[in-house]
Amino acid sequence: MPSITLPSGISIHYQDIGEQDQPTIILIMGLGAQMTVWPDSLVFGLANNGFRVIRFDNRDTGLSSQLDEIGSPSLFRLWLSKHLPIRPPTSYDLDDMAKDVVGLMAALKIKRAHLVGASMGGMIAKIVAAKHKKKVLSLTSIMSSSSYSDSPPPKLKVLLKLANRPVKYDREAAIRYTVKLNQVIASPAYPTSESKLRQQATLNVDRGYYPAGFKRQLAALTKSKGKRTPVKKIKAPTLIIHGTADPIIPASCGEQTAQLIKKSKLKLVQGMGHDFPDPLMAKMAKWITKHVKKAEKTRLKQQVNKTNTESL
């Protein structure tokens, strides 16, 4: 899989699947999660439905740029900078990560795309859709919120598990941590066996376990707190998919997003948590496919109307 270096100097590692001349879907993953967290069944399911599908590692994740030169941010100092007249620590925020998406599109010569974002990736996708309207044909937000400031804190059990992330690299400890975390955030209606979770965790840890990047992305979320994404400005057709059993971002956040974005559609999935359970992936591919194809149909109709108007 290739990498592209953006004008900002950030290197983005990505995978490009499907025919180049088909409508493009860009998948944006969430906090500390590599692009491989997008299930192959969903990715290739979308490609088989006639789309060009691109997934990538966000900065500070997986095989994309590791920004060690920024150092390890102090979340406490970042919090203080929002309440006291002190200089905030150097870091990036979600706006910068949204610029990475726009930069990737430019580098791949993609003028317009359908964005699908999960969790923090959904927040990034909304920033792109709000600030770069002409580049976004449709938006799908999965287990996300309208902005970081609108998200209630995760349940205590999840916070404790996040706080116990191993800092120094220990392969076995990292695998155990990843398995336990995924058990905490899992969909109660669609349980995954521990052996399957361990297999997935091993693949991700061996590919690119990077806790320093996770902390910087968490700082990006914290830095973005209070910077409300102008979701009311989003004009792209929007589909919101949210689990009723999500322990990190409650379903109420999905409902609020649906209220803020005009004509958006909300699909609440009973028993789904903050993960991608295998039994739901065929359905999710179907939901996204239907949404994207409808947006494509509307776009083509508008093009025809514009051509007919210009010919008069």
C-alpha positions as protocol buffer text, in pm:
chain_id: "A"
residue {
  index: 1
  type: MET
  ca { x: 0 y: 0 z: 0 }
}
residue {
  index: 2
  type: PRO
  ca { x: 136 y: 345 z: -93 }
}
residue {
  index: 3
  type: SER
  ca { x: 199 y: 665 z: 100 }
}
residue {
  index: 4
  type: ILE
  ca { x: 165 y: 1026 z: -11 }
}
residue {
  index: 5
  type: THR
  ca { x: 347 y: 1325 z: 139 }
}
residue {
  index: 6
  type: LEU
  ca { x: 123 y: 1630 z: 161 }
}
residue {
  index: 7
  type: PRO
  ca { x: 245 y: 1990 z: 117 }
}
residue {
  index: 8
  type: SER
  ca { x: 233 y: 2018 z: 497 }
}
residue {
  index: 9
  type: GLY
  ca { x: 501 y: 1748 z: 519 }
}
residue {
  index: 10
  type: ILE
  ca { x: 259 y: 1493 z: 666 }
}
residue {
  index: 11
  type: SER
  ca { x: 292 y: 1148 z: 510 }
}
residue {
  index: 12
  type: ILE
  ca { x: -38 y: 961 z: 475 }
}
residue {
  index: 13
  type: HIS
  ca { x: -42 y: 585 z: 423 }
}
residue {
  index: 14
  type: TYR
  ca { x: -352 y: 471 z: 237 }
}
residue {
  index: 15
  type: GLN
  ca { x: -523 y: 190 z: 48 }
}
residue {
  index: 16
  type: ASP
  ca { x: -709 y: 254 z: -278 }
}
residue {
  index: 17
  type: ILE
  ca { x: -959 y: -18 z: -377 }
}
residue {
  index: 18
  type: GLY
  ca { x: -1194 y: -42 z: -672 }
}
residue {
  index: 19
  type: GLU
  ca { x: -1214 y: 113 z: -1017 }
}
residue {
  index: 20
  type: GLN
  ca { x: -1066 y: 463 z: -1046 }
}
residue {
  index: 21
  type: ASP
  ca { x: -1356 y: 596 z: -1255 }
}
residue {
  index: 22
  type: GLN
  ca { x: -1623 y: 501 z: -1001 }
}
residue {
  index: 23
  type: PRO
  ca { x: -1766 y: 733 z: -730 }
}
residue {
  index: 24
  type: THR
  ca { x: -1514 y: 768 z: -448 }
}
residue {
  index: 25
  type: ILE
  ca { x: -1582 y: 686 z: -84 }
}
residue {
  index: 26
  type: ILE
  ca { x: -1321 y: 799 z: 170 }
}
residue {
  index: 27
  type: LEU
  ca { x: -1323 y: 624 z: 508 }
}
residue {
  index: 28
  type: ILE
  ca { x: -1196 y: 828 z: 806 }
}
residue {
  index: 29
  type: MET
  ca { x: -1112 y: 636 z: 1123 }
}
residue {
  index: 30
  type: GLY
  ca { x: -1129 y: 750 z: 1484 }
}
residue {
  index: 31
  type: LEU
  ca { x: -905 y: 813 z: 1784 }
}
residue {
  index: 32
  type: GLY
  ca { x: -585 y: 607 z: 1783 }
}
residue {
  index: 33
  type: ALA
  ca { x: -733 y: 357 z: 1540 }
}
residue {
  index: 34
  type: GLN
  ca { x: -552 y: 239 z: 1229 }
}
residue {
  index: 35
  type: MET
  ca { x: -724 y: 215 z: 893 }
}
residue {
  index: 36
  type: THR
  ca { x: -729 y: -162 z: 935 }
}
residue {
  index: 37
  type: VAL
  ca { x: -999 y: -121 z: 1200 }
}
residue {
  index: 38
  type: TRP
  ca { x: -1237 y: -68 z: 907 }
}
residue {
  index: 39
  type: PRO
  ca { x: -1352 y: -428 z: 852 }
}
residue {
  index: 40
  type: ASP
  ca { x: -1251 y: -578 z: 518 }
}
residue {
  index: 41
  type: SER
  ca { x: -1607 y: -706 z: 482 }
}
residue {
  index: 42
  type: LEU
  ca { x: -1732 y: -346 z: 483 }
}
residue {
  index: 43
  type: VAL
  ca { x: -1452 y: -202 z: 270 }
}
residue {
  index: 44
  type: PHE
  ca { x: -1465 y: -466 z: -1 }
}
residue {
  index: 45
  type: GLY
  ca { x: -1842 y: -484 z: 26 }
}
residue {
  index: 46
  type: LEU
  ca { x: -1857 y: -117 z: -77 }
}
residue {
  index: 47
  type: ALA
  ca { x: -1600 y: -172 z: -353 }
}
residue {
  index: 48
  type: ASN
  ca { x: -1800 y: -466 z: -486 }
}
residue {
  index: 49
  type: ASN
  ca { x: -2106 y: -240 z: -496 }
}
residue {
  index: 50
  type: GLY
  ca { x: -1936 y: -22 z: -755 }
}
residue {
  index: 51
  type: PHE
  ca { x: -1730 y: 230 z: -562 }
}
residue {
  index: 52
  type: ARG
  ca { x: -1370 y: 338 z: -539 }
}
residue {
  index: 53
  type: VAL
  ca { x: -1294 y: 306 z: -168 }
}
residue {
  index: 54
  type: ILE
  ca { x: -1003 y: 474 z: 8 }
}
residue {
  index: 55
  type: ARG
  ca { x: -905 y: 414 z: 368 }
}
residue {
  index: 56
  type: PHE
  ca { x: -598 y: 565 z: 535 }
}
residue {
  index: 57
  type: ASP
  ca { x: -406 y: 604 z: 858 }
}
residue {
  index: 58
  type: ASN
  ca { x: -458 y: 942 z: 1020 }
}
residue {
  index: 59
  type: ARG
  ca { x: -144 y: 1132 z: 1118 }
}
residue {
  index: 60
  type: ASP
  ca { x: 17 y: 982 z: 1431 }
}
residue {
  index: 61
  type: THR
  ca { x: -145 y: 645 z: 1362 }
}
residue {
  index: 62
  type: GLY
  ca { x: -32 y: 324 z: 1197 }
}
residue {
  index: 63
  type: LEU
  ca { x: 208 y: 382 z: 906 }
}
residue {
  index: 64
  type: SER
  ca { x: 142 y: 753 z: 855 }
}
residue {
  index: 65
  type: SER
  ca { x: 367 y: 1030 z: 993 }
}
residue {
  index: 66
  type: GLN
  ca { x: 464 y: 999 z: 1357 }
}
residue {
  index: 67
  type: LEU
  ca { x: 498 y: 1351 z: 1491 }
}
residue {
  index: 68
  type: ASP
  ca { x: 750 y: 1286 z: 1767 }
}
residue {
  index: 69
  type: GLU
  ca { x: 898 y: 1634 z: 1717 }
}
residue {
  index: 70
  type: ILE
  ca { x: 585 y: 1776 z: 1884 }
}
residue {
  index: 71
  type: GLY
  ca { x: 671 y: 1583 z: 2197 }
}
residue {
  index: 72
  type: SER
  ca { x: 430 y: 1441 z: 2450 }
}
residue {
  index: 73
  type: PRO
  ca { x: 151 y: 1694 z: 2513 }
}
residue {
  index: 74
  type: SER
  ca { x: 35 y: 1778 z: 2862 }
}
residue {
  index: 75
  type: LEU
  ca { x: -341 y: 1737 z: 2865 }
}
residue {
  index: 76
  type: PHE
  ca { x: -354 y: 1919 z: 3198 }
}
residue {
  index: 77
  type: ARG
  ca { x: -161 y: 2219 z: 3058 }
}
residue {
  index: 78
  type: LEU
  ca { x: -386 y: 2217 z: 2753 }
}
residue {
  index: 79
  type: TRP
  ca { x: -690 y: 2225 z: 2980 }
}
residue {
  index: 80
  type: LEU
  ca { x: -537 y: 2512 z: 3182 }
}
residue {
  index: 81
  type: SER
  ca { x: -473 y: 2714 z: 2865 }
}
residue {
  index: 82
  type: LYS
  ca { x: -849 y: 2721 z: 2806 }
}
residue {
  index: 83
  type: HIS
  ca { x: -914 y: 2868 z: 3149 }
}
residue {
  index: 84
  type: LEU
  ca { x: -603 y: 3079 z: 3221 }
}
residue {
  index: 85
  type: PRO
  ca { x: -402 y: 3329 z: 3009 }
}
residue {
  index: 86
  type: ILE
  ca { x: -113 y: 3089 z: 2945 }
}
residue {
  index: 87
  type: ARG
  ca { x: 27 y: 2975 z: 2614 }
}
residue {
  index: 88
  type: PRO
  ca { x: -117 y: 2639 z: 2510 }
}
residue {
  index: 89
  type: PRO
  ca { x: 126 y: 2358 z: 2430 }
}
residue {
  index: 90
  type: THR
  ca { x: 216 y: 2310 z: 2064 }
}
residue {
  index: 91
  type: SER
  ca { x: -14 y: 2060 z: 1906 }
}
residue {
  index: 92
  type: TYR
  ca { x: -256 y: 2011 z: 1621 }
}
residue {
  index: 93
  type: ASP
  ca { x: -633 y: 1989 z: 1632 }
}
residue {
  index: 94
  type: LEU
  ca { x: -916 y: 1828 z: 1436 }
}
residue {
  index: 95
  type: ASP
  ca { x: -910 y: 2113 z: 1181 }
}
residue {
  index: 96
  type: ASP
  ca { x: -554 y: 2011 z: 1094 }
}
residue {
  index: 97
  type: MET
  ca { x: -661 y: 1650 z: 1059 }
}
residue {
  index: 98
  type: ALA
  ca { x: -946 y: 1761 z: 832 }
}
residue {
  index: 99
  type: LYS
  ca { x: -688 y: 1942 z: 617 }
}
residue {
  index: 100
  type: ASP
  ca { x: -508 y: 1608 z: 583 }
}
residue {
  index: 101
  type: VAL
  ca { x: -823 y: 1463 z: 425 }
}
residue {
  index: 102
  type: VAL
  ca { x: -851 y: 1754 z: 182 }
}
residue {
  index: 103
  type: GLY
  ca { x: -480 y: 1723 z: 107 }
}
residue {
  index: 104
  type: LEU
  ca { x: -512 y: 1351 z: 38 }
}
residue {
  index: 105
  type: MET
  ca { x: -799 y: 1420 z: -201 }
}
residue {
  index: 106
  type: ALA
  ca { x: -590 y: 1678 z: -386 }
}
residue {
  index: 107
  type: ALA
  ca { x: -289 y: 1448 z: -407 }
}
residue {
  index: 108
  type: LEU
  ca { x: -505 y: 1170 z: -553 }
}
residue {
  index: 109
  type: LYS
  ca { x: -676 y: 1418 z: -789 }
}
residue {
  index: 110
  type: ILE
  ca { x: -1017 y: 1356 z: -634 }
}
residue {
  index: 111
  type: LYS
  ca { x: -1231 y: 1667 z: -678 }
}
residue {
  index: 112
  type: ARG
  ca { x: -1537 y: 1541 z: -490 }
}
residue {
  index: 113
  type: ALA
  ca { x: -1598 y: 1242 z: -267 }
}
residue {
  index: 114
  type: HIS
  ca { x: -1840 y: 1073 z: -33 }
}
residue {
  index: 115
  type: LEU
  ca { x: -1706 y: 1083 z: 324 }
}
residue {
  index: 116
  type: VAL
  ca { x: -1767 y: 812 z: 584 }
}
residue {
  index: 117
  type: GLY
  ca { x: -1630 y: 884 z: 931 }
}
residue {
  index: 118
  type: ALA
  ca { x: -1634 y: 676 z: 1249 }
}
residue {
  index: 119
  type: SER
  ca { x: -1616 y: 825 z: 1600 }
}
residue {
  index: 120
  type: MET
  ca { x: -1351 y: 1101 z: 1591 }
}
residue {
  index: 121
  type: GLY
  ca { x: -1332 y: 1034 z: 1217 }
}
residue {
  index: 122
  type: GLY
  ca { x: -1697 y: 1140 z: 1198 }
}
residue {
  index: 123
  type: MET
  ca { x: -1606 y: 1472 z: 1361 }
}
residue {
  index: 124
  type: ILE
  ca { x: -1325 y: 1520 z: 1109 }
}
residue {
  index: 125
  type: ALA
  ca { x: -1560 y: 1435 z: 821 }
}
residue {
  index: 126
  type: LYS
  ca { x: -1811 y: 1695 z: 945 }
}
residue {
  index: 127
  type: ILE
  ca { x: -1542 y: 1964 z: 949 }
}
residue {
  index: 128
  type: VAL
  ca { x: -1455 y: 1884 z: 587 }
}
residue {
  index: 129
  type: ALA
  ca { x: -1824 y: 1880 z: 489 }
}
residue {
  index: 130
  type: ALA
  ca { x: -1889 y: 2214 z: 661 }
}
residue {
  index: 131
  type: LYS
  ca { x: -1579 y: 2398 z: 538 }
}
residue {
  index: 132
  type: HIS
  ca { x: -1533 y: 2240 z: 195 }
}
residue {
  index: 133
  type: LYS
  ca { x: -1891 y: 2196 z: 77 }
}
residue {
  index: 134
  type: LYS
  ca { x: -1807 y: 2157 z: -293 }
}
residue {
  index: 135
  type: LYS
  ca { x: -1572 y: 1868 z: -220 }
}
residue {
  index: 136
  type: VAL
  ca { x: -1824 y: 1653 z: -31 }
}
residue {
  index: 137
  type: LEU
  ca { x: -2101 y: 1474 z: -220 }
}
residue {
  index: 138
  type: SER
  ca { x: -2242 y: 1294 z: 82 }
}
residue {
  index: 139
  type: LEU
  ca { x: -2161 y: 1236 z: 447 }
}
residue {
  index: 140
  type: THR
  ca { x: -2204 y: 927 z: 662 }
}
residue {
  index: 141
  type: SER
  ca { x: -2138 y: 968 z: 1034 }
}
residue {
  index: 142
  type: ILE
  ca { x: -2097 y: 647 z: 1236 }
}
residue {
  index: 143
  type: MET
  ca { x: -2094 y: 640 z: 1621 }
}
residue {
  index: 144
  type: SER
  ca { x: -1994 y: 1007 z: 1628 }
}
residue {
  index: 145
  type: SER
  ca { x: -2115 y: 1347 z: 1749 }
}
residue {
  index: 146
  type: SER
  ca { x: -2161 y: 1697 z: 1609 }
}
residue {
  index: 147
  type: SER
  ca { x: -1856 y: 1821 z: 1800 }
}
residue {
  index: 148
  type: TYR
  ca { x: -1626 y: 1716 z: 2080 }
}
residue {
  index: 149
  type: SER
  ca { x: -1782 y: 1968 z: 2318 }
}
residue {
  index: 150
  type: ASP
  ca { x: -2122 y: 1803 z: 2270 }
}
residue {
  index: 151
  type: SER
  ca { x: -1998 y: 1458 z: 2370 }
}
residue {
  index: 152
  type: PRO
  ca { x: -2064 y: 1345 z: 2727 }
}
residue {
  index: 153
  type: PRO
  ca { x: -1762 y: 1178 z: 2887 }
}
residue {
  index: 154
  type: PRO
  ca { x: -1735 y: 801 z: 2833 }
}
residue {
  index: 155
  type: LYS
  ca { x: -1857 y: 570 z: 3106 }
}
residue {
  index: 156
  type: LEU
  ca { x: -1618 y: 526 z: 3399 }
}
residue {
  index: 157
  type: LYS
  ca { x: -1527 y: 171 z: 3298 }
}
residue {
  index: 158
  type: VAL
  ca { x: -1420 y: 292 z: 2954 }
}
residue {
  index: 159
  type: LEU
  ca { x: -1221 y: 585 z: 3098 }
}
residue {
  index: 160
  type: LEU
  ca { x: -1033 y: 352 z: 3332 }
}
residue {
  index: 161
  type: LYS
  ca { x: -948 y: 119 z: 3046 }
}
residue {
  index: 162
  type: LEU
  ca { x: -829 y: 408 z: 2827 }
}
residue {
  index: 163
  type: ALA
  ca { x: -617 y: 540 z: 3113 }
}
residue {
  index: 164
  type: ASN
  ca { x: -443 y: 204 z: 3150 }
}
residue {
  index: 165
  type: ARG
  ca { x: -301 y: 205 z: 2795 }
}
residue {
  index: 166
  type: PRO
  ca { x: 62 y: 76 z: 2811 }
}
residue {
  index: 167
  type: VAL
  ca { x: 307 y: 358 z: 2745 }
}
residue {
  index: 168
  type: LYS
  ca { x: 624 y: 156 z: 2681 }
}
residue {
  index: 169
  type: TYR
  ca { x: 613 y: -103 z: 2406 }
}
residue {
  index: 170
  type: ASP
  ca { x: 539 y: -449 z: 2539 }
}
residue {
  index: 171
  type: ARG
  ca { x: 382 y: -660 z: 2266 }
}
residue {
  index: 172
  type: GLU
  ca { x: 189 y: -896 z: 2490 }
}
residue {
  index: 173
  type: ALA
  ca { x: 70 y: -619 z: 2723 }
}
residue {
  index: 174
  type: ALA
  ca { x: -42 y: -413 z: 2423 }
}
residue {
  index: 175
  type: ILE
  ca { x: -237 y: -707 z: 2281 }
}
residue {
  index: 176
  type: ARG
  ca { x: -405 y: -778 z: 2616 }
}
residue {
  index: 177
  type: TYR
  ca { x: -493 y: -410 z: 2658 }
}
residue {
  index: 178
  type: THR
  ca { x: -644 y: -391 z: 2309 }
}
residue {
  index: 179
  type: VAL
  ca { x: -852 y: -705 z: 2366 }
}
residue {
  index: 180
  type: LYS
  ca { x: -986 y: -579 z: 2701 }
}
residue {
  index: 181
  type: LEU
  ca { x: -1066 y: -234 z: 2560 }
}
residue {
  index: 182
  type: ASN
  ca { x: -1254 y: -385 z: 2267 }
}
residue {
  index: 183
  type: GLN
  ca { x: -1451 y: -603 z: 2507 }
}
residue {
  index: 184
  type: VAL
  ca { x: -1553 y: -293 z: 2704 }
}
residue {
  index: 185
  type: ILE
  ca { x: -1675 y: -100 z: 2398 }
}
residue {
  index: 186
  type: ALA
  ca { x: -1823 y: -401 z: 2217 }
}
residue {
  index: 187
  type: SER
  ca { x: -2180 y: -442 z: 2096 }
}
residue {
  index: 188
  type: PRO
  ca { x: -2374 y: -644 z: 2358 }
}
residue {
  index: 189
  type: ALA
  ca { x: -2613 y: -774 z: 2093 }
}
residue {
  index: 190
  type: TYR
  ca { x: -2327 y: -890 z: 1869 }
}
residue {
  index: 191
  type: PRO
  ca { x: -2055 y: -1044 z: 2089 }
}
residue {
  index: 192
  type: THR
  ca { x: -1717 y: -1130 z: 1939 }
}
residue {
  index: 193
  type: SER
  ca { x: -1516 y: -1422 z: 2073 }
}
residue {
  index: 194
  type: GLU
  ca { x: -1201 y: -1346 z: 2270 }
}
residue {
  index: 195
  type: SER
  ca { x: -995 y: -1548 z: 2022 }
}
residue {
  index: 196
  type: LYS
  ca { x: -1120 y: -1331 z: 1733 }
}
residue {
  index: 197
  type: LEU
  ca { x: -1051 y: -1013 z: 1931 }
}
residue {
  index: 198
  type: ARG
  ca { x: -700 y: -1136 z: 2010 }
}
residue {
  index: 199
  type: GLN
  ca { x: -638 y: -1213 z: 1643 }
}
residue {
  index: 200
  type: GLN
  ca { x: -746 y: -862 z: 1545 }
}
residue {
  index: 201
  type: ALA
  ca { x: -545 y: -704 z: 1827 }
}
residue {
  index: 202
  type: THR
  ca { x: -231 y: -894 z: 1731 }
}
residue {
  index: 203
  type: LEU
  ca { x: -254 y: -779 z: 1369 }
}
residue {
  index: 204
  type: ASN
  ca { x: -299 y: -414 z: 1472 }
}
residue {
  index: 205
  type: VAL
  ca { x: -27 y: -416 z: 1738 }
}
residue {
  index: 206
  type: ASP
  ca { x: 223 y: -577 z: 1503 }
}
residue {
  index: 207
  type: ARG
  ca { x: 132 y: -335 z: 1224 }
}
residue {
  index: 208
  type: GLY
  ca { x: 172 y: -13 z: 1417 }
}
residue {
  index: 209
  type: TYR
  ca { x: 116 y: 16 z: 1792 }
}
residue {
  index: 210
  type: TYR
  ca { x: 191 y: 379 z: 1876 }
}
residue {
  index: 211
  type: PRO
  ca { x: 68 y: 510 z: 2215 }
}
residue {
  index: 212
  type: ALA
  ca { x: 250 y: 845 z: 2176 }
}
residue {
  index: 213
  type: GLY
  ca { x: 39 y: 918 z: 1870 }
}
residue {
  index: 214
  type: PHE
  ca { x: -277 y: 823 z: 2056 }
}
residue {
  index: 215
  type: LYS
  ca { x: -195 y: 1079 z: 2324 }
}
residue {
  index: 216
  type: ARG
  ca { x: -137 y: 1353 z: 2065 }
}
residue {
  index: 217
  type: GLN
  ca { x: -466 y: 1271 z: 1892 }
}
residue {
  index: 218
  type: LEU
  ca { x: -637 y: 1285 z: 2230 }
}
residue {
  index: 219
  type: ALA
  ca { x: -478 y: 1627 z: 2277 }
}
residue {
  index: 220
  type: ALA
  ca { x: -617 y: 1725 z: 1935 }
}
residue {
  index: 221
  type: LEU
  ca { x: -964 y: 1633 z: 2059 }
}
residue {
  index: 222
  type: THR
  ca { x: -908 y: 1828 z: 2380 }
}
residue {
  index: 223
  type: LYS
  ca { x: -773 y: 2128 z: 2188 }
}
residue {
  index: 224
  type: SER
  ca { x: -1081 y: 2120 z: 1967 }
}
residue {
  index: 225
  type: LYS
  ca { x: -1314 y: 2128 z: 2267 }
}
residue {
  index: 226
  type: GLY
  ca { x: -1524 y: 2440 z: 2252 }
}
residue {
  index: 227
  type: LYS
  ca { x: -1459 y: 2485 z: 1879 }
}
residue {
  index: 228
  type: ARG
  ca { x: -1806 y: 2387 z: 1767 }
}
residue {
  index: 229
  type: THR
  ca { x: -1812 y: 2239 z: 1419 }
}
residue {
  index: 230
  type: PRO
  ca { x: -2055 y: 2444 z: 1208 }
}
residue {
  index: 231
  type: VAL
  ca { x: -2264 y: 2138 z: 1127 }
}
residue {
  index: 232
  type: LYS
  ca { x: -2566 y: 2354 z: 1043 }
}
residue {
  index: 233
  type: LYS
  ca { x: -2371 y: 2465 z: 736 }
}
residue {
  index: 234
  type: ILE
  ca { x: -2342 y: 2110 z: 604 }
}
residue {
  index: 235
  type: LYS
  ca { x: -2537 y: 2080 z: 281 }
}
residue {
  index: 236
  type: ALA
  ca { x: -2430 y: 1732 z: 177 }
}
residue {
  index: 237
  type: PRO
  ca { x: -2688 y: 1453 z: 212 }
}
residue {
  index: 238
  type: THR
  ca { x: -2614 y: 1301 z: 552 }
}
residue {
  index: 239
  type: LEU
  ca { x: -2669 y: 956 z: 699 }
}
residue {
  index: 240
  type: ILE
  ca { x: -2614 y: 904 z: 1072 }
}
residue {
  index: 241
  type: ILE
  ca { x: -2560 y: 550 z: 1202 }
}
residue {
  index: 242
  type: HIS
  ca { x: -2544 y: 504 z: 1579 }
}
residue {
  index: 243
  type: GLY
  ca { x: -2569 y: 214 z: 1820 }
}
residue {
  index: 244
  type: THR
  ca { x: -2814 y: 229 z: 2107 }
}
residue {
  index: 245
  type: ALA
  ca { x: -2558 y: 60 z: 2336 }
}
residue {
  index: 246
  type: ASP
  ca { x: -2258 y: 284 z: 2260 }
}
residue {
  index: 247
  type: PRO
  ca { x: -2063 y: 332 z: 2588 }
}
residue {
  index: 248
  type: ILE
  ca { x: -1832 y: 604 z: 2451 }
}
residue {
  index: 249
  type: ILE
  ca { x: -2056 y: 834 z: 2246 }
}
residue {
  index: 250
  type: PRO
  ca { x: -2420 y: 784 z: 2348 }
}
residue {
  index: 251
  type: ALA
  ca { x: -2696 y: 752 z: 2089 }
}
residue {
  index: 252
  type: SER
  ca { x: -2824 y: 1093 z: 2202 }
}
residue {
  index: 253
  type: CYS
  ca { x: -2522 y: 1247 z: 2023 }
}
residue {
  index: 254
  type: GLY
  ca { x: -2633 y: 1088 z: 1698 }
}
residue {
  index: 255
  type: GLU
  ca { x: -2985 y: 1214 z: 1755 }
}
residue {
  index: 256
  type: GLN
  ca { x: -2855 y: 1566 z: 1821 }
}
residue {
  index: 257
  type: THR
  ca { x: -2650 y: 1559 z: 1500 }
}
residue {
  index: 258
  type: ALA
  ca { x: -2961 y: 1454 z: 1306 }
}
residue {
  index: 259
  type: GLN
  ca { x: -3145 y: 1755 z: 1448 }
}
residue {
  index: 260
  type: LEU
  ca { x: -2865 y: 1995 z: 1353 }
}
residue {
  index: 261
  type: ILE
  ca { x: -2812 y: 1879 z: 994 }
}
residue {
  index: 262
  type: LYS
  ca { x: -3114 y: 1951 z: 775 }
}
residue {
  index: 263
  type: LYS
  ca { x: -3276 y: 1657 z: 598 }
}
residue {
  index: 264
  type: SER
  ca { x: -3027 y: 1411 z: 749 }
}
residue {
  index: 265
  type: LYS
  ca { x: -3136 y: 1054 z: 814 }
}
residue {
  index: 266
  type: LEU
  ca { x: -3078 y: 875 z: 1143 }
}
residue {
  index: 267
  type: LYS
  ca { x: -3048 y: 499 z: 1172 }
}
residue {
  index: 268
  type: LEU
  ca { x: -3032 y: 376 z: 1531 }
}
residue {
  index: 269
  type: VAL
  ca { x: -2899 y: 21 z: 1556 }
}
residue {
  index: 270
  type: GLN
  ca { x: -3031 y: -173 z: 1852 }
}
residue {
  index: 271
  type: GLY
  ca { x: -2760 y: -337 z: 2062 }
}
residue {
  index: 272
  type: MET
  ca { x: -2467 y: -190 z: 1870 }
}
residue {
  index: 273
  type: GLY
  ca { x: -2180 y: -48 z: 2074 }
}
residue {
  index: 274
  type: HIS
  ca { x: -1869 y: 142 z: 1966 }
}
residue {
  index: 275
  type: ASP
  ca { x: -1735 y: -118 z: 1726 }
}
residue {
  index: 276
  type: PHE
  ca { x: -1797 y: -287 z: 1391 }
}
residue {
  index: 277
  type: PRO
  ca { x: -1958 y: -626 z: 1464 }
}
residue {
  index: 278
  type: ASP
  ca { x: -1926 y: -873 z: 1177 }
}
residue {
  index: 279
  type: PRO
  ca { x: -2299 y: -962 z: 1158 }
}
residue {
  index: 280
  type: LEU
  ca { x: -2383 y: -596 z: 1082 }
}
residue {
  index: 281
  type: MET
  ca { x: -2125 y: -525 z: 812 }
}
residue {
  index: 282
  type: ALA
  ca { x: -2332 y: -647 z: 516 }
}
residue {
  index: 283
  type: LYS
  ca { x: -2622 y: -431 z: 636 }
}
residue {
  index: 284
  type: MET
  ca { x: -2395 y: -132 z: 695 }
}
residue {
  index: 285
  type: ALA
  ca { x: -2250 y: -166 z: 344 }
}
residue {
  index: 286
  type: LYS
  ca { x: -2606 y: -176 z: 210 }
}
residue {
  index: 287
  type: TRP
  ca { x: -2710 y: 135 z: 406 }
}
residue {
  index: 288
  type: ILE
  ca { x: -2407 y: 335 z: 292 }
}
residue {
  index: 289
  type: THR
  ca { x: -2443 y: 211 z: -67 }
}
residue {
  index: 290
  type: LYS
  ca { x: -2806 y: 320 z: -83 }
}
residue {
  index: 291
  type: HIS
  ca { x: -2721 y: 660 z: 66 }
}
residue {
  index: 292
  type: VAL
  ca { x: -2427 y: 721 z: -169 }
}
residue {
  index: 293
  type: LYS
  ca { x: -2612 y: 606 z: -481 }
}
residue {
  index: 294
  type: LYS
  ca { x: -2902 y: 837 z: -399 }
}
residue {
  index: 295
  type: ALA
  ca { x: -2657 y: 1127 z: -363 }
}
residue {
  index: 296
  type: GLU
  ca { x: -2495 y: 1031 z: -694 }
}
residue {
  index: 297
  type: LYS
  ca { x: -2834 y: 1024 z: -864 }
}
residue {
  index: 298
  type: THR
  ca { x: -2912 y: 1372 z: -732 }
}
residue {
  index: 299
  type: ARG
  ca { x: -2572 y: 1501 z: -848 }
}
residue {
  index: 300
  type: LEU
  ca { x: -2618 y: 1363 z: -1200 }
}
residue {
  index: 301
  type: LYS
  ca { x: -2967 y: 1511 z: -1219 }
}
residue {
  index: 302
  type: GLN
  ca { x: -2831 y: 1851 z: -1119 }
}
residue {
  index: 303
  type: GLN
  ca { x: -2561 y: 1825 z: -1385 }
}
residue {
  index: 304
  type: VAL
  ca { x: -2821 y: 1748 z: -1652 }
}
residue {
  index: 305
  type: ASN
  ca { x: -3039 y: 2039 z: -1539 }
}
residue {
  index: 306
  type: LYS
  ca { x: -2739 y: 2273 z: -1543 }
}
residue {
  index: 307
  type: THR
  ca { x: -2642 y: 2159 z: -1894 }
}
residue {
  index: 308
  type: ASN
  ca { x: -2997 y: 2206 z: -2020 }
}
residue {
  index: 309
  type: THR
  ca { x: -3016 y: 2553 z: -1866 }
}
residue {
  index: 310
  type: GLU
  ca { x: -2685 y: 2659 z: -2020 }
}
residue {
  index: 311
  type: SER
  ca { x: -2795 y: 2535 z: -2364 }
}
residue {
  index: 312
  type: LEU
  ca { x: -3106 y: 2758 z: -2363 }
}
